[in-house]
mmCIF file of C-alpha atoms and ligand atoms in Angstrom:
data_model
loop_
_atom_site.group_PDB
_atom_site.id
_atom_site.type_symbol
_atom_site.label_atom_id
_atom_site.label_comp_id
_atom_site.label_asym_id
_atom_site.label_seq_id
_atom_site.Cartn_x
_atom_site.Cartn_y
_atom_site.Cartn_z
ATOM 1 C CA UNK I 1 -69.382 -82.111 30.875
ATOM 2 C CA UNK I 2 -68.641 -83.766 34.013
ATOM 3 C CA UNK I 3 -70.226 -81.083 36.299
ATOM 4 C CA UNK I 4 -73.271 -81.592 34.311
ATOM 5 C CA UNK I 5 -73.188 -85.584 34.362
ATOM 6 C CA UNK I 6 -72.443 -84.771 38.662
ATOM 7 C CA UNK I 7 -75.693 -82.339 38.485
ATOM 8 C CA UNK I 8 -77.698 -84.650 36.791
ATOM 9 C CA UNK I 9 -76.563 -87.610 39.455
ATOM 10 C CA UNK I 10 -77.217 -85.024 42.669
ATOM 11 C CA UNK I 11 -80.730 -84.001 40.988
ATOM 12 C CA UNK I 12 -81.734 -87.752 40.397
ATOM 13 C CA UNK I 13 -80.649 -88.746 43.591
ATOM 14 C CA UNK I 14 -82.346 -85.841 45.297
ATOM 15 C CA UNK I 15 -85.393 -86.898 43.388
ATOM 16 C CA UNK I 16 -85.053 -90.088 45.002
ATOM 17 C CA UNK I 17 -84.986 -88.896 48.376
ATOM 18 C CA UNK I 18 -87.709 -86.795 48.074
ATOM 19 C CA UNK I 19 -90.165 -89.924 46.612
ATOM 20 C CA UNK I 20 -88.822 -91.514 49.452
ATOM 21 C CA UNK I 21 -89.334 -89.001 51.991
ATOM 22 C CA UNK I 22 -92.581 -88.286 50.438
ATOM 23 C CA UNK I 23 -93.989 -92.089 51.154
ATOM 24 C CA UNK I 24 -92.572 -92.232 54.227
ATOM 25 C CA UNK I 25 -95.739 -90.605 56.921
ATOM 26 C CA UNK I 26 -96.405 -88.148 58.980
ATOM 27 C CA UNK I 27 -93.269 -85.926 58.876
ATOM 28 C CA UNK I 28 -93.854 -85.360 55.139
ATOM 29 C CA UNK I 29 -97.833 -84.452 55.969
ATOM 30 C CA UNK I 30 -97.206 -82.665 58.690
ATOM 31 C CA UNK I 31 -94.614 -80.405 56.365
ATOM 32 C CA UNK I 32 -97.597 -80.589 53.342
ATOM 33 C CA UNK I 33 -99.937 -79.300 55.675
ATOM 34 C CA UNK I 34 -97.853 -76.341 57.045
ATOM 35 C CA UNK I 35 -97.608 -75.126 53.602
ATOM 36 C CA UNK I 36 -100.844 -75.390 52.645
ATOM 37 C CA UNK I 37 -101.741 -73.562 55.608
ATOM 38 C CA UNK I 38 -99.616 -70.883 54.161
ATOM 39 C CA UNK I 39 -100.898 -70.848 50.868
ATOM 40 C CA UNK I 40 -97.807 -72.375 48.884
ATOM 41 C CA UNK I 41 -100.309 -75.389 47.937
ATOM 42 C CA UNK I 42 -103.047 -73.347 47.530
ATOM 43 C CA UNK I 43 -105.542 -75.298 44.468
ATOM 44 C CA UNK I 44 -109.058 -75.070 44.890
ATOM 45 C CA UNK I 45 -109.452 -75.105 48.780
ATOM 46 C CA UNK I 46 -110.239 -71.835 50.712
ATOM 47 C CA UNK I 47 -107.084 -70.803 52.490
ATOM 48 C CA UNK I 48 -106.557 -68.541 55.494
ATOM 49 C CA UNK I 49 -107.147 -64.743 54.484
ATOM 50 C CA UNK I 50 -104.404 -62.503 54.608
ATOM 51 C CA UNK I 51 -104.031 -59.455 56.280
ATOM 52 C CA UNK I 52 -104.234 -58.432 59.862
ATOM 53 C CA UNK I 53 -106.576 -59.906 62.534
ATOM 54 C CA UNK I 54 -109.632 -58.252 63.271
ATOM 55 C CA UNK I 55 -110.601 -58.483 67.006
ATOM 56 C CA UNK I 56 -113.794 -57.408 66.853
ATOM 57 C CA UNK I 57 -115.246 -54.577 70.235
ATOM 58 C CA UNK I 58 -117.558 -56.594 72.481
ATOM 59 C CA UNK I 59 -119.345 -53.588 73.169
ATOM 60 C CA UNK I 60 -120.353 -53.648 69.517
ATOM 61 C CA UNK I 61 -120.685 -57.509 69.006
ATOM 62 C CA UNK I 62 -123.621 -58.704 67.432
ATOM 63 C CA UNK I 63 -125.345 -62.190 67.911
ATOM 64 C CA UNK I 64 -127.509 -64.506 65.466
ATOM 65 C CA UNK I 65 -129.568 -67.480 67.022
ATOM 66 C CA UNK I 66 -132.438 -69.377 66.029
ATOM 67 C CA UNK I 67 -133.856 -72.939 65.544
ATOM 68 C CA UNK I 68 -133.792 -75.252 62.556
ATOM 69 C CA UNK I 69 -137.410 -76.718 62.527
ATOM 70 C CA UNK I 70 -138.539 -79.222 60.567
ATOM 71 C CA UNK I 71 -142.264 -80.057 58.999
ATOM 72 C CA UNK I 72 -143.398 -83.221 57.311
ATOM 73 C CA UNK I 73 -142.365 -86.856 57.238
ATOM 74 C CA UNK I 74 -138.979 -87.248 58.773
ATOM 75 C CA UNK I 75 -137.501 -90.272 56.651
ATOM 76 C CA UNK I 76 -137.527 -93.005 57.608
ATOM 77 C CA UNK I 77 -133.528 -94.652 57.750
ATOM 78 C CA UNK I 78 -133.060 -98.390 59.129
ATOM 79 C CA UNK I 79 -131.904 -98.837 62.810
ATOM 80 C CA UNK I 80 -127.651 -99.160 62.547
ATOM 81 C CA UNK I 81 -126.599 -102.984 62.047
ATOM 82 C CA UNK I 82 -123.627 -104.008 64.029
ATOM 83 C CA UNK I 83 -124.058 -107.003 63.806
ATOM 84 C CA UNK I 84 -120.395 -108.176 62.021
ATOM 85 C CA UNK I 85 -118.804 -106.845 65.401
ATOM 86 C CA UNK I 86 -120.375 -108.627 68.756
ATOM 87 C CA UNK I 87 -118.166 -105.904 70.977
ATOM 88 C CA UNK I 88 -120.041 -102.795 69.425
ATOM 89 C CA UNK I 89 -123.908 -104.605 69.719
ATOM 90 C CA UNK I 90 -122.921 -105.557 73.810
ATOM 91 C CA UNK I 91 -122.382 -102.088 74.535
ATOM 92 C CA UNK I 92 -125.708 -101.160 73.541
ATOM 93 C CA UNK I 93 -129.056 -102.228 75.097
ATOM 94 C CA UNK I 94 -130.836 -103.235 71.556
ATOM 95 C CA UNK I 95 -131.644 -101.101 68.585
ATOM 96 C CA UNK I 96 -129.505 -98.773 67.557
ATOM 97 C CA UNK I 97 -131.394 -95.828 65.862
ATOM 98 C CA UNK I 98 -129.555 -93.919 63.047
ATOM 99 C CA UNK I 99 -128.204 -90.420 63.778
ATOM 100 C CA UNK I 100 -128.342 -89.672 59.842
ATOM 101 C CA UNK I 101 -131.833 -87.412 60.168
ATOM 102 C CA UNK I 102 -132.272 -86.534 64.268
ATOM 103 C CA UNK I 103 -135.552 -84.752 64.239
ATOM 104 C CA UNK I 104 -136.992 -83.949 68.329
ATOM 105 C CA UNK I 105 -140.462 -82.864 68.305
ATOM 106 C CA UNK I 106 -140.084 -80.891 65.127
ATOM 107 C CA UNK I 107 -136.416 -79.708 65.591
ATOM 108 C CA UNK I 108 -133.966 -80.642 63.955
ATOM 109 C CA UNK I 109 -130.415 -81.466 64.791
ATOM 110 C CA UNK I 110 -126.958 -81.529 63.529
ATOM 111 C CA UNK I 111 -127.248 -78.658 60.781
ATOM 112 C CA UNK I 112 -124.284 -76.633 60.623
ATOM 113 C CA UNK I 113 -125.321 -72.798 60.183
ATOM 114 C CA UNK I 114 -122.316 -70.795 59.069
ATOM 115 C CA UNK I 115 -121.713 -67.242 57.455
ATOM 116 C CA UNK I 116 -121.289 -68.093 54.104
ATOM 117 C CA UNK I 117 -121.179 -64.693 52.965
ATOM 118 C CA UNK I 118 -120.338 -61.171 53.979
ATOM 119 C CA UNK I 119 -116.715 -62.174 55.444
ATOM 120 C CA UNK I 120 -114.845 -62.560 52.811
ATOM 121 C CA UNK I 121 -111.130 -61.534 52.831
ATOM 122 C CA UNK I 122 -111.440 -60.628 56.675
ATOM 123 C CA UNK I 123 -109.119 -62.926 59.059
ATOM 124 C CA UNK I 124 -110.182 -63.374 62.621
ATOM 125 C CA UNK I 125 -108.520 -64.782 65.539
ATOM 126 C CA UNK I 126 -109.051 -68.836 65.960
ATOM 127 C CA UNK I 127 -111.410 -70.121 68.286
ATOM 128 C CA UNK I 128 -110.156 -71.403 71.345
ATOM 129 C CA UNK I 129 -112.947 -74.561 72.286
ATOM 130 C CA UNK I 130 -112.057 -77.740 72.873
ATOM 131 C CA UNK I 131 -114.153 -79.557 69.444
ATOM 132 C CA UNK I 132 -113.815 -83.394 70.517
ATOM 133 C CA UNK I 133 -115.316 -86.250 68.073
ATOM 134 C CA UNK I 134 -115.416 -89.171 69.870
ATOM 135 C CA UNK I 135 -116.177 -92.721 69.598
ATOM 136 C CA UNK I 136 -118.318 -94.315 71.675
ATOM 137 C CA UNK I 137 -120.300 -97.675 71.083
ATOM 138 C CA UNK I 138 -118.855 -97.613 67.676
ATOM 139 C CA UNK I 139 -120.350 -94.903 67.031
ATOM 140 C CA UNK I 140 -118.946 -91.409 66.622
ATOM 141 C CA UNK I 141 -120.153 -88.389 68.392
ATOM 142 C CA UNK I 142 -121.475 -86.121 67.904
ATOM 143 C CA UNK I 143 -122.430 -86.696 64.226
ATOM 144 C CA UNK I 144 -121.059 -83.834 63.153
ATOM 145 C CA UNK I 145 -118.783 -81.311 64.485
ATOM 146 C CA UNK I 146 -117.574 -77.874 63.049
ATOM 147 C CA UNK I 147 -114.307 -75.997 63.289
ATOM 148 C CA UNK I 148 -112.640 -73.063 62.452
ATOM 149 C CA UNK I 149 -109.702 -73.319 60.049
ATOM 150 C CA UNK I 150 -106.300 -73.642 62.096
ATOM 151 C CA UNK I 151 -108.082 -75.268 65.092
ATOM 152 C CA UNK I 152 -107.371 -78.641 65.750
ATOM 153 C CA UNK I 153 -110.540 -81.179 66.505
ATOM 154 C CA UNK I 154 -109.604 -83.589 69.384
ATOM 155 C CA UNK I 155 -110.463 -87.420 68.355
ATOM 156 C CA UNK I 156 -110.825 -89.655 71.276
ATOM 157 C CA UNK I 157 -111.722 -93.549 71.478
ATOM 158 C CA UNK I 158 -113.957 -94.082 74.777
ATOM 159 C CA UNK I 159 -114.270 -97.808 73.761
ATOM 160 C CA UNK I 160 -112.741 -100.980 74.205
ATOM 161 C CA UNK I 161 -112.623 -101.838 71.181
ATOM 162 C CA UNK I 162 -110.043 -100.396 68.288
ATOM 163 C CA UNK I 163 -111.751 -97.797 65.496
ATOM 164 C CA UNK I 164 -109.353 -96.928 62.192
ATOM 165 C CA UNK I 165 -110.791 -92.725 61.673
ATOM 166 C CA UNK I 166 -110.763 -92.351 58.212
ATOM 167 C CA UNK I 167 -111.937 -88.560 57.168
ATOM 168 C CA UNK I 168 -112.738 -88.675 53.418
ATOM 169 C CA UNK I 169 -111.788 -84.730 51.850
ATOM 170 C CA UNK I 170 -111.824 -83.620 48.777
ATOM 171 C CA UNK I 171 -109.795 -80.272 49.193
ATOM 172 C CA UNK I 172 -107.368 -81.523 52.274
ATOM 173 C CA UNK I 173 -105.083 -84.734 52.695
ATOM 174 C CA UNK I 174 -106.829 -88.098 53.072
ATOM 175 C CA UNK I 175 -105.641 -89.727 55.652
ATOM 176 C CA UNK I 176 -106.331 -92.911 58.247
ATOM 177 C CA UNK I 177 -104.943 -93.555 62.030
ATOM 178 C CA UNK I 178 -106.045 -97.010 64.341
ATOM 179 C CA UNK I 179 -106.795 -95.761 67.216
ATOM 180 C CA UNK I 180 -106.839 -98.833 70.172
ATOM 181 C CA UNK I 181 -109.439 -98.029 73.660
ATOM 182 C CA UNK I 182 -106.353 -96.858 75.107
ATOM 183 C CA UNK I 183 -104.397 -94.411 72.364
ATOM 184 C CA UNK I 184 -103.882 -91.082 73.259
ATOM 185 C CA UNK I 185 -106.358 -88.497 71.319
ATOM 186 C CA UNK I 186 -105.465 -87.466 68.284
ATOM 187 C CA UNK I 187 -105.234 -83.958 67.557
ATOM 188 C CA UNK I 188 -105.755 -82.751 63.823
ATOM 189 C CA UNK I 189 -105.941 -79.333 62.350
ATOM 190 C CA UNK I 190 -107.358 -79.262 58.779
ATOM 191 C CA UNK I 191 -105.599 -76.328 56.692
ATOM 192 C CA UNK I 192 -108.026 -75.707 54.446
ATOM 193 C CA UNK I 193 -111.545 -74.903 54.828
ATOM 194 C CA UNK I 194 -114.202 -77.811 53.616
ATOM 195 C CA UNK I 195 -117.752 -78.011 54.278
ATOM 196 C CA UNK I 196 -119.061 -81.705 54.403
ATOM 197 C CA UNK I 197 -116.021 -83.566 55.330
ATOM 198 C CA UNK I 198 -116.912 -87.440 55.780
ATOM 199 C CA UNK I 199 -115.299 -89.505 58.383
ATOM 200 C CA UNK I 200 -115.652 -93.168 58.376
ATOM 201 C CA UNK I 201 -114.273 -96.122 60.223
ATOM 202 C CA UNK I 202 -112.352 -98.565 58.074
ATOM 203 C CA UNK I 203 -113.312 -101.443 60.744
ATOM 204 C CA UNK I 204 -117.042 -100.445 61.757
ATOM 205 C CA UNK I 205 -118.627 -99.216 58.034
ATOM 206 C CA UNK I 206 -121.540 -98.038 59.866
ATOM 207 C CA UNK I 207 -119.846 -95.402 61.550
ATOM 208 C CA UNK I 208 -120.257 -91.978 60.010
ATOM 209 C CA UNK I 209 -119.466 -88.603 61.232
ATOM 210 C CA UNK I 210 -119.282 -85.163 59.129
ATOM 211 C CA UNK I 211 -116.459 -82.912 60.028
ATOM 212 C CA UNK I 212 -117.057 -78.656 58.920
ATOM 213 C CA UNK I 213 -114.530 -76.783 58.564
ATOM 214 C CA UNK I 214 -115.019 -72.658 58.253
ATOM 215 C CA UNK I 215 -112.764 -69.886 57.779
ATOM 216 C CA UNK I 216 -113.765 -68.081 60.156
ATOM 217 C CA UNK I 217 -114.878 -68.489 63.661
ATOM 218 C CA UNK I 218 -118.676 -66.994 62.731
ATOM 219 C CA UNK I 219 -120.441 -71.052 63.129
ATOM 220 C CA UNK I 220 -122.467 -73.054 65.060
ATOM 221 C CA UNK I 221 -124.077 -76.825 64.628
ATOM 222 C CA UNK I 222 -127.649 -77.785 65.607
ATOM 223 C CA UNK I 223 -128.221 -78.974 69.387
ATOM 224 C CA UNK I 224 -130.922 -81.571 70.581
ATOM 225 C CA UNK I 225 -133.324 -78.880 70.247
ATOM 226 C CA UNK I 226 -132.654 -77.683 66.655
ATOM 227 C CA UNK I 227 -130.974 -74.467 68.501
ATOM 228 C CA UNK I 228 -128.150 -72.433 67.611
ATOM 229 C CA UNK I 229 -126.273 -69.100 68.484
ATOM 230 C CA UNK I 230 -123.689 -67.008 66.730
ATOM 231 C CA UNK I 231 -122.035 -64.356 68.834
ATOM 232 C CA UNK I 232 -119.105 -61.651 68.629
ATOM 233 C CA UNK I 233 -120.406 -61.436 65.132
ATOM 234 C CA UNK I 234 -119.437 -57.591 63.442
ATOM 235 C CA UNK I 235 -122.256 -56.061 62.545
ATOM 236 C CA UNK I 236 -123.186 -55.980 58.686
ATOM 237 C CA UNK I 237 -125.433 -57.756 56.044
ATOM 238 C CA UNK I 238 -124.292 -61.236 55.981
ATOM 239 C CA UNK I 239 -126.074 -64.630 53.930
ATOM 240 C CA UNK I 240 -127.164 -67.249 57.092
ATOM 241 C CA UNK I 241 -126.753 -70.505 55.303
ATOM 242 C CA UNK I 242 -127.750 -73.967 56.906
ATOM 243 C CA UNK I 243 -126.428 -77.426 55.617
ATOM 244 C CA UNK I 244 -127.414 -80.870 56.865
ATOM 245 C CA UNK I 245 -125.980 -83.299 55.145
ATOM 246 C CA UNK I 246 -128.812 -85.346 54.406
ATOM 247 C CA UNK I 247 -131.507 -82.704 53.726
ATOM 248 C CA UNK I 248 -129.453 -79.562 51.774
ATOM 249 C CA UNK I 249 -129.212 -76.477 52.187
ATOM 250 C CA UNK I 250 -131.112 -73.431 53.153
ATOM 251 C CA UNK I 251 -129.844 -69.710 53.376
ATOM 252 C CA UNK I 252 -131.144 -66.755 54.972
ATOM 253 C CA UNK I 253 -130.275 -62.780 54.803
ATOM 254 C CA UNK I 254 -129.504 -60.917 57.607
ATOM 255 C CA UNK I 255 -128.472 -57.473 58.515
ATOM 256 C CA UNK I 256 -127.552 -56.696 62.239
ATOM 257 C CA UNK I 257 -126.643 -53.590 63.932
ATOM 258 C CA UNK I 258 -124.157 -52.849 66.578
ATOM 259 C CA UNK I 259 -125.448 -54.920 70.025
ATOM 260 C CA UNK I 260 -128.364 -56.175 67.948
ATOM 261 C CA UNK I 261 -129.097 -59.398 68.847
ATOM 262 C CA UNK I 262 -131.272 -61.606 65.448
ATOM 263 C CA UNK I 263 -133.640 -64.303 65.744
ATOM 264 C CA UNK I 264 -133.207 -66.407 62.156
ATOM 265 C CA UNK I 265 -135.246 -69.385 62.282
ATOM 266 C CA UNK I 266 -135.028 -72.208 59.355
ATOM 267 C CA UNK I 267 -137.084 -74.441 57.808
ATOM 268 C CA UNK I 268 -136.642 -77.903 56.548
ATOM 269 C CA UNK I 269 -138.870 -80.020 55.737
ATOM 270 C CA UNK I 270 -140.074 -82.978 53.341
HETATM 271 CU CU1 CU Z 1 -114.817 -98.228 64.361
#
C-alpha cells in the first residue's frame, strides 16, 4: 500500500516535471524535434525514409531544367504598405512592389518545382548549400526558399531594425524568435517535410516568405528568369510538379535516361 501511494507521488511528480520541462523552450523543442526526425512522433508529416543512402553515379546522373512561363494578365496586387513602421519605408526609395506574383517578361518566378513522385521510399544524402532567408528592408528574401529535409535554412537580419520570424506549419512545430540588426543567424532544420510553409513577421505583417521543405534533395525554385535545373537526378519516370503559392499547381511527366539531360517547360497563366 505504501509503495503504491510512493509510486503514485514519484509518477505525479514526474508528471510535473515533465509539464514543466515541456513549457520551458528550446531544450524541450530541440529534444521534440530530434525525435520526430526519427520517426517516434511520426503523425501525418512525411518523415525521413529508411533504409540505406543511395549515392547516385555521376556518370549516370540525369538533369531536368526548364522555365515556368506565364500568359495572360498577371494580377494585379497593391504596392506593400509600410507605412506603421517609418524605419522600413526610409530604407526604400518609394513604392514598394509586392513579391506575391513576380512575373519578368513572361517568366515567372518563385515556383518551387520538385519530384513529387517516383522517389518514394528512397533516402538520399542531404544537400550541402548554404539556403539563407534573409531580411532586408523588412522584407524577406528571397520570397521563398526550398530545402531538403535535415538541412538547416540560415535566417539572417541585414537591417537595423528588429524582425520577430514567425514560420506558420501545419505538420512541424510553430515557433517565433526576435531577431535584433545585430543577432547572430539563426539556424533551423525542419524534421518533417512540408510544402507551403508560411513565415511571417509578428512586428512587420507585411512581410511574407514561403519556406519548402522536400524529402529529398531532387528541387529547385524559380529564378528572375522563370528558370530552373534539377541535376544528379537517377534516371526513371518521375511526376515534375510546380507550386507557386499564389497561382497552384501544375505537374508534368517525365522519363529520363542515363546522362539524358530534359527540357520541361510549364505553363501558368490567367
Ligand atoms: Cu519584421
Amino acid at each position: 500500500m505504501f509503495k503504491n501511494k510512493l509510486g503514485g507521488a514519484l509518477a505525479a511528480l514526474a508528471a510535473a516535471v515533465a509539464l514543466v520541462y515541456a513549457c520551458g523552450g528550446d531544450d524541450y523543442f530541440e529534444e521534440y524535434d530530434t525525435k520526430i526526425a526519427a520517426g517516434g512522433e511520426a503523425s501525418g508529416g512525411e518523415t525521413a525514409a529508411a533504409g540505406p543512402v543511395i549515392n547516385v553515379d555521376p556518370a549516370t546522373a540525369a538533369t531536368v531544367r526548364g522555365v515556368i512561363n506565364f500568359e495572360g494578365d498577371v494580377p494585379r496586387i497593391p504596392p506593400v504598405n509600410m507605412s506603421a513602421e517609418p524605419d522600413c519605408v526610409e530604407m526604400h526609395g518609394g513604392r514598394v512592389a509586392s513579391d506575391r506574383v513576380v512575373v519578368n517578361d513572361g517568366k515567372l518566378q518563385h515556383a518551387l518545382v520538385w519530384i513529387s513522385k517516383g522517389l518514394e521510399g528512397k533516402r538520399f544524402p542531404v544537400r550541402g548549400d548554404l539556403v539563407t532567408l534573409d531580411q532586408k528592408g523588412c522584407i524577406y528574401r528571397p520570397h521563398v526558399v526550398a530545402v531538403q529535409q535535415g538541412q538547416a535554412i540560415n535566417i539572417t537580419n541585414s537591417d537595423p531594425t528588429t524582425h520577430n520570424v514567425h514560420p506558420l506549419p501545419k505538420d512541424n512545430r510553430e515557433w517565433n524568435k526576435s531577431q535584433t540588426s545585430s543577432a547572430p543567424a539563426i539556424d533551423y532544420t525542419f524534421p518533417r517535410a512540408e510544402l507551403k510553409i508560411p513565415v511571417k513577421c509578428n512586428i512587420h505583417p507585411w512581410m511574407q516568405a514561403y519556406i519548402h521543405v522536400i524529402e529529398h534533395p531532387y528541387f529547385s525554385v524559380s529564378g528572375e528568369d522563370g528558370s530552373f535545373e534539377i541535376a544528379n537526378l537517377p534516371p526513371g519516370a518521375y511526376t515534375l510538379q510546380a507550386i507557386h503559392e499564389q497561382l497552384g499547381e501544375k505537374e508534368i511527366e517525365i522519363t529520363v535516361g542515363a546522362s539524358e539531360t530534359k527540357e520541361a517547360d510549364f505553363l501558368f497563366g490567367s
